[in-house]
mmCIF file of C-alpha atoms in Angstrom:
data_model
loop_
_atom_site.group_PDB
_atom_site.id
_atom_site.type_symbol
_atom_site.label_atom_id
_atom_site.label_comp_id
_atom_site.label_asym_id
_atom_site.label_seq_id
_atom_site.Cartn_x
_atom_site.Cartn_y
_atom_site.Cartn_z
ATOM 1 C CA MET B 1 21.717 -134.185 -302.160
ATOM 2 C CA GLU B 2 22.489 -135.475 -299.164
ATOM 3 C CA SER B 3 20.995 -138.775 -298.063
ATOM 4 C CA LYS B 4 19.402 -139.468 -294.826
ATOM 5 C CA ARG B 5 22.246 -141.261 -293.400
ATOM 6 C CA GLN B 6 24.190 -138.342 -293.978
ATOM 7 C CA GLN B 7 22.527 -136.177 -292.766
ATOM 8 C CA LYS B 8 21.744 -138.298 -289.045
ATOM 9 C CA PHE B 9 25.631 -138.044 -289.173
ATOM 10 C CA ALA B 10 25.932 -134.216 -289.278
ATOM 11 C CA GLY B 11 23.651 -134.086 -287.082
ATOM 12 C CA VAL B 12 24.812 -136.364 -284.307
ATOM 13 C CA ILE B 13 28.890 -135.154 -285.147
ATOM 14 C CA GLN B 14 27.054 -131.345 -284.326
ATOM 15 C CA GLU B 15 25.072 -132.387 -281.219
ATOM 16 C CA ASP B 16 29.051 -134.018 -279.977
ATOM 17 C CA LEU B 17 30.590 -131.430 -280.754
ATOM 18 C CA ALA B 18 28.417 -128.277 -279.590
ATOM 19 C CA ALA B 19 29.114 -129.601 -276.651
ATOM 20 C CA ILE B 20 33.025 -129.937 -276.352
ATOM 21 C CA PHE B 21 32.686 -126.763 -277.797
ATOM 22 C CA GLN B 22 30.585 -125.939 -274.524
ATOM 23 C CA ARG B 23 32.533 -127.472 -272.019
ATOM 24 C CA GLU B 24 35.940 -127.485 -273.611
ATOM 25 C CA GLY B 25 36.065 -124.605 -275.861
ATOM 26 C CA MET B 26 37.206 -121.811 -273.193
ATOM 27 C CA SER B 27 40.495 -123.334 -273.246
ATOM 28 C CA PHE B 28 40.901 -122.488 -276.523
ATOM 29 C CA LEU B 29 39.026 -119.382 -276.924
ATOM 30 C CA PRO B 30 38.550 -117.545 -273.666
ATOM 31 C CA ASN B 31 35.551 -115.784 -273.267
ATOM 32 C CA THR B 32 33.983 -116.459 -276.958
ATOM 33 C CA LEU B 33 30.798 -118.462 -277.719
ATOM 34 C CA VAL B 34 31.285 -120.816 -280.310
ATOM 35 C CA THR B 35 28.460 -122.085 -282.267
ATOM 36 C CA ILE B 36 28.003 -125.305 -285.116
ATOM 37 C CA THR B 37 25.875 -124.248 -287.767
ATOM 38 C CA LYS B 38 26.153 -125.930 -290.010
ATOM 39 C CA VAL B 39 28.263 -129.591 -290.767
ATOM 40 C CA ARG B 40 28.022 -131.878 -293.770
ATOM 41 C CA VAL B 41 29.401 -134.396 -294.544
ATOM 42 C CA THR B 42 30.649 -136.022 -297.701
ATOM 43 C CA PRO B 43 29.230 -139.827 -298.561
ATOM 44 C CA ASP B 44 32.110 -142.349 -297.556
ATOM 45 C CA LEU B 45 31.228 -140.086 -294.363
ATOM 46 C CA ALA B 46 34.718 -139.709 -293.815
ATOM 47 C CA LEU B 47 35.202 -135.598 -293.628
ATOM 48 C CA ALA B 48 32.320 -133.488 -291.830
ATOM 49 C CA ARG B 49 32.988 -129.789 -293.103
ATOM 50 C CA VAL B 50 31.975 -127.949 -289.060
ATOM 51 C CA PHE B 51 30.244 -124.533 -290.293
ATOM 52 C CA LEU B 52 31.400 -122.063 -286.830
ATOM 53 C CA SER B 53 30.134 -118.839 -285.731
ATOM 54 C CA PHE B 54 31.332 -116.629 -283.014
ATOM 55 C CA PHE B 55 29.908 -114.119 -280.441
ATOM 56 C CA ASN B 56 32.401 -112.195 -278.545
ATOM 57 C CA SER B 57 35.420 -112.721 -280.787
ATOM 58 C CA PRO B 58 36.974 -109.938 -282.157
ATOM 59 C CA ASN B 59 38.693 -111.478 -284.901
ATOM 60 C CA PRO B 60 36.994 -114.414 -286.189
ATOM 61 C CA GLN B 61 39.477 -115.874 -289.339
ATOM 62 C CA LEU B 62 41.333 -115.767 -285.529
ATOM 63 C CA ALA B 63 38.968 -117.555 -284.007
ATOM 64 C CA VAL B 64 39.000 -120.783 -287.062
ATOM 65 C CA GLN B 65 42.409 -120.643 -287.122
ATOM 66 C CA THR B 66 42.606 -121.421 -283.300
ATOM 67 C CA ILE B 67 40.193 -124.226 -284.182
ATOM 68 C CA LYS B 68 42.193 -125.319 -286.327
ATOM 69 C CA THR B 69 44.953 -125.070 -284.387
ATOM 70 C CA HIS B 70 43.877 -127.650 -282.388
ATOM 71 C CA SER B 71 41.405 -130.224 -284.924
ATOM 72 C CA SER B 72 43.181 -133.172 -283.859
ATOM 73 C CA GLU B 73 42.572 -132.642 -280.327
ATOM 74 C CA ILE B 74 39.284 -131.805 -280.938
ATOM 75 C CA ARG B 75 38.652 -134.652 -283.165
ATOM 76 C CA TYR B 76 40.136 -137.504 -280.401
ATOM 77 C CA LYS B 77 37.201 -136.016 -278.222
ATOM 78 C CA LEU B 78 35.069 -136.542 -280.912
ATOM 79 C CA GLY B 79 36.300 -139.582 -281.073
ATOM 80 C CA ALA B 80 35.836 -140.652 -277.207
ATOM 81 C CA ARG B 81 32.035 -139.964 -277.648
ATOM 82 C CA ILE B 82 31.332 -141.483 -280.379
ATOM 83 C CA LYS B 83 33.732 -144.484 -280.800
ATOM 84 C CA ASP B 84 30.543 -146.867 -280.302
ATOM 85 C CA GLN B 85 28.153 -144.738 -283.083
ATOM 86 C CA VAL B 86 30.978 -145.650 -285.696
ATOM 87 C CA ARG B 87 33.286 -146.764 -287.462
ATOM 88 C CA VAL B 88 35.508 -144.463 -288.502
ATOM 89 C CA ILE B 89 36.077 -140.774 -287.097
ATOM 90 C CA PRO B 90 35.612 -138.306 -289.966
ATOM 91 C CA GLN B 91 38.521 -135.864 -290.557
ATOM 92 C CA LEU B 92 37.417 -132.295 -289.648
ATOM 93 C CA GLU B 93 37.554 -129.351 -291.758
ATOM 94 C CA PHE B 94 36.281 -125.790 -289.863
ATOM 95 C CA PHE B 95 35.144 -122.801 -291.813
ATOM 96 C CA LEU B 96 34.087 -119.947 -290.349
ATOM 97 C CA ASP B 97 30.339 -118.928 -291.144
ATOM 98 C CA ASP B 98 29.376 -115.675 -292.582
ATOM 99 C CA THR B 99 25.724 -115.980 -292.591
ATOM 100 C CA ASN B 100 25.080 -113.200 -290.002
ATOM 101 C CA GLU B 101 27.663 -111.162 -291.782
ATOM 102 C CA TYR B 102 25.720 -111.415 -295.094
ATOM 103 C CA VAL B 103 22.253 -111.418 -292.790
ATOM 104 C CA GLU B 104 23.719 -107.587 -291.399
ATOM 105 C CA ARG B 105 24.997 -106.532 -294.627
ATOM 106 C CA MET B 106 21.433 -106.984 -296.550
ATOM 107 C CA ASP B 107 19.524 -105.512 -294.251
ATOM 108 C CA LYS B 108 21.382 -101.753 -294.368
ATOM 109 C CA ILE B 109 21.248 -102.157 -298.125
ATOM 110 C CA PHE B 110 17.428 -102.514 -297.676
ATOM 111 C CA GLU B 111 17.806 -99.873 -295.217
ATOM 112 C CA ARG B 112 19.695 -97.372 -297.782
ATOM 113 C CA ILE B 113 17.105 -97.895 -300.709
ATOM 114 C CA SER B 114 14.298 -97.722 -297.648
ATOM 115 C CA HIS B 115 15.224 -94.481 -297.122
ATOM 116 C CA GLU B 116 16.297 -93.040 -300.492
ATOM 117 C CA ASP B 117 12.629 -94.229 -301.514
ATOM 118 C CA ARG B 118 11.109 -92.039 -298.569
ATOM 119 C CA GLN B 119 13.106 -89.180 -299.540
ATOM 120 C CA LYS B 120 12.227 -88.707 -303.151
ATOM 121 C CA ASP B 121 8.243 -89.614 -301.796
ATOM 122 C CA GLU B 122 8.437 -86.487 -299.661
ATOM 123 C CA GLU B 123 10.127 -84.759 -302.763
#
């Protein structure tokens, strides 16, 4: 369970990273919209796990790897934005948020079940 402090800090990081990706994300991933879906921060605020979702990206795994290669540059830009609010700029870990894919997969399963039920009713 995250403390209020962790939640507040995660919100600050999420907002600032969103602004960084919105303004400068095109240099990392051209023609791709990066969305920060969730940020989780460790209790000591030294590590932030950032979950990303990509729109208009043919290969999301490659997009995450690209972001990971630029993580030190992204952390530097984040530090420039939040340096007056924190003592230590957290290390950033980036992960692919596959929630949308999971939801789509579940929708297809439910649709198939519903379709099978309708066929049984018709027989």
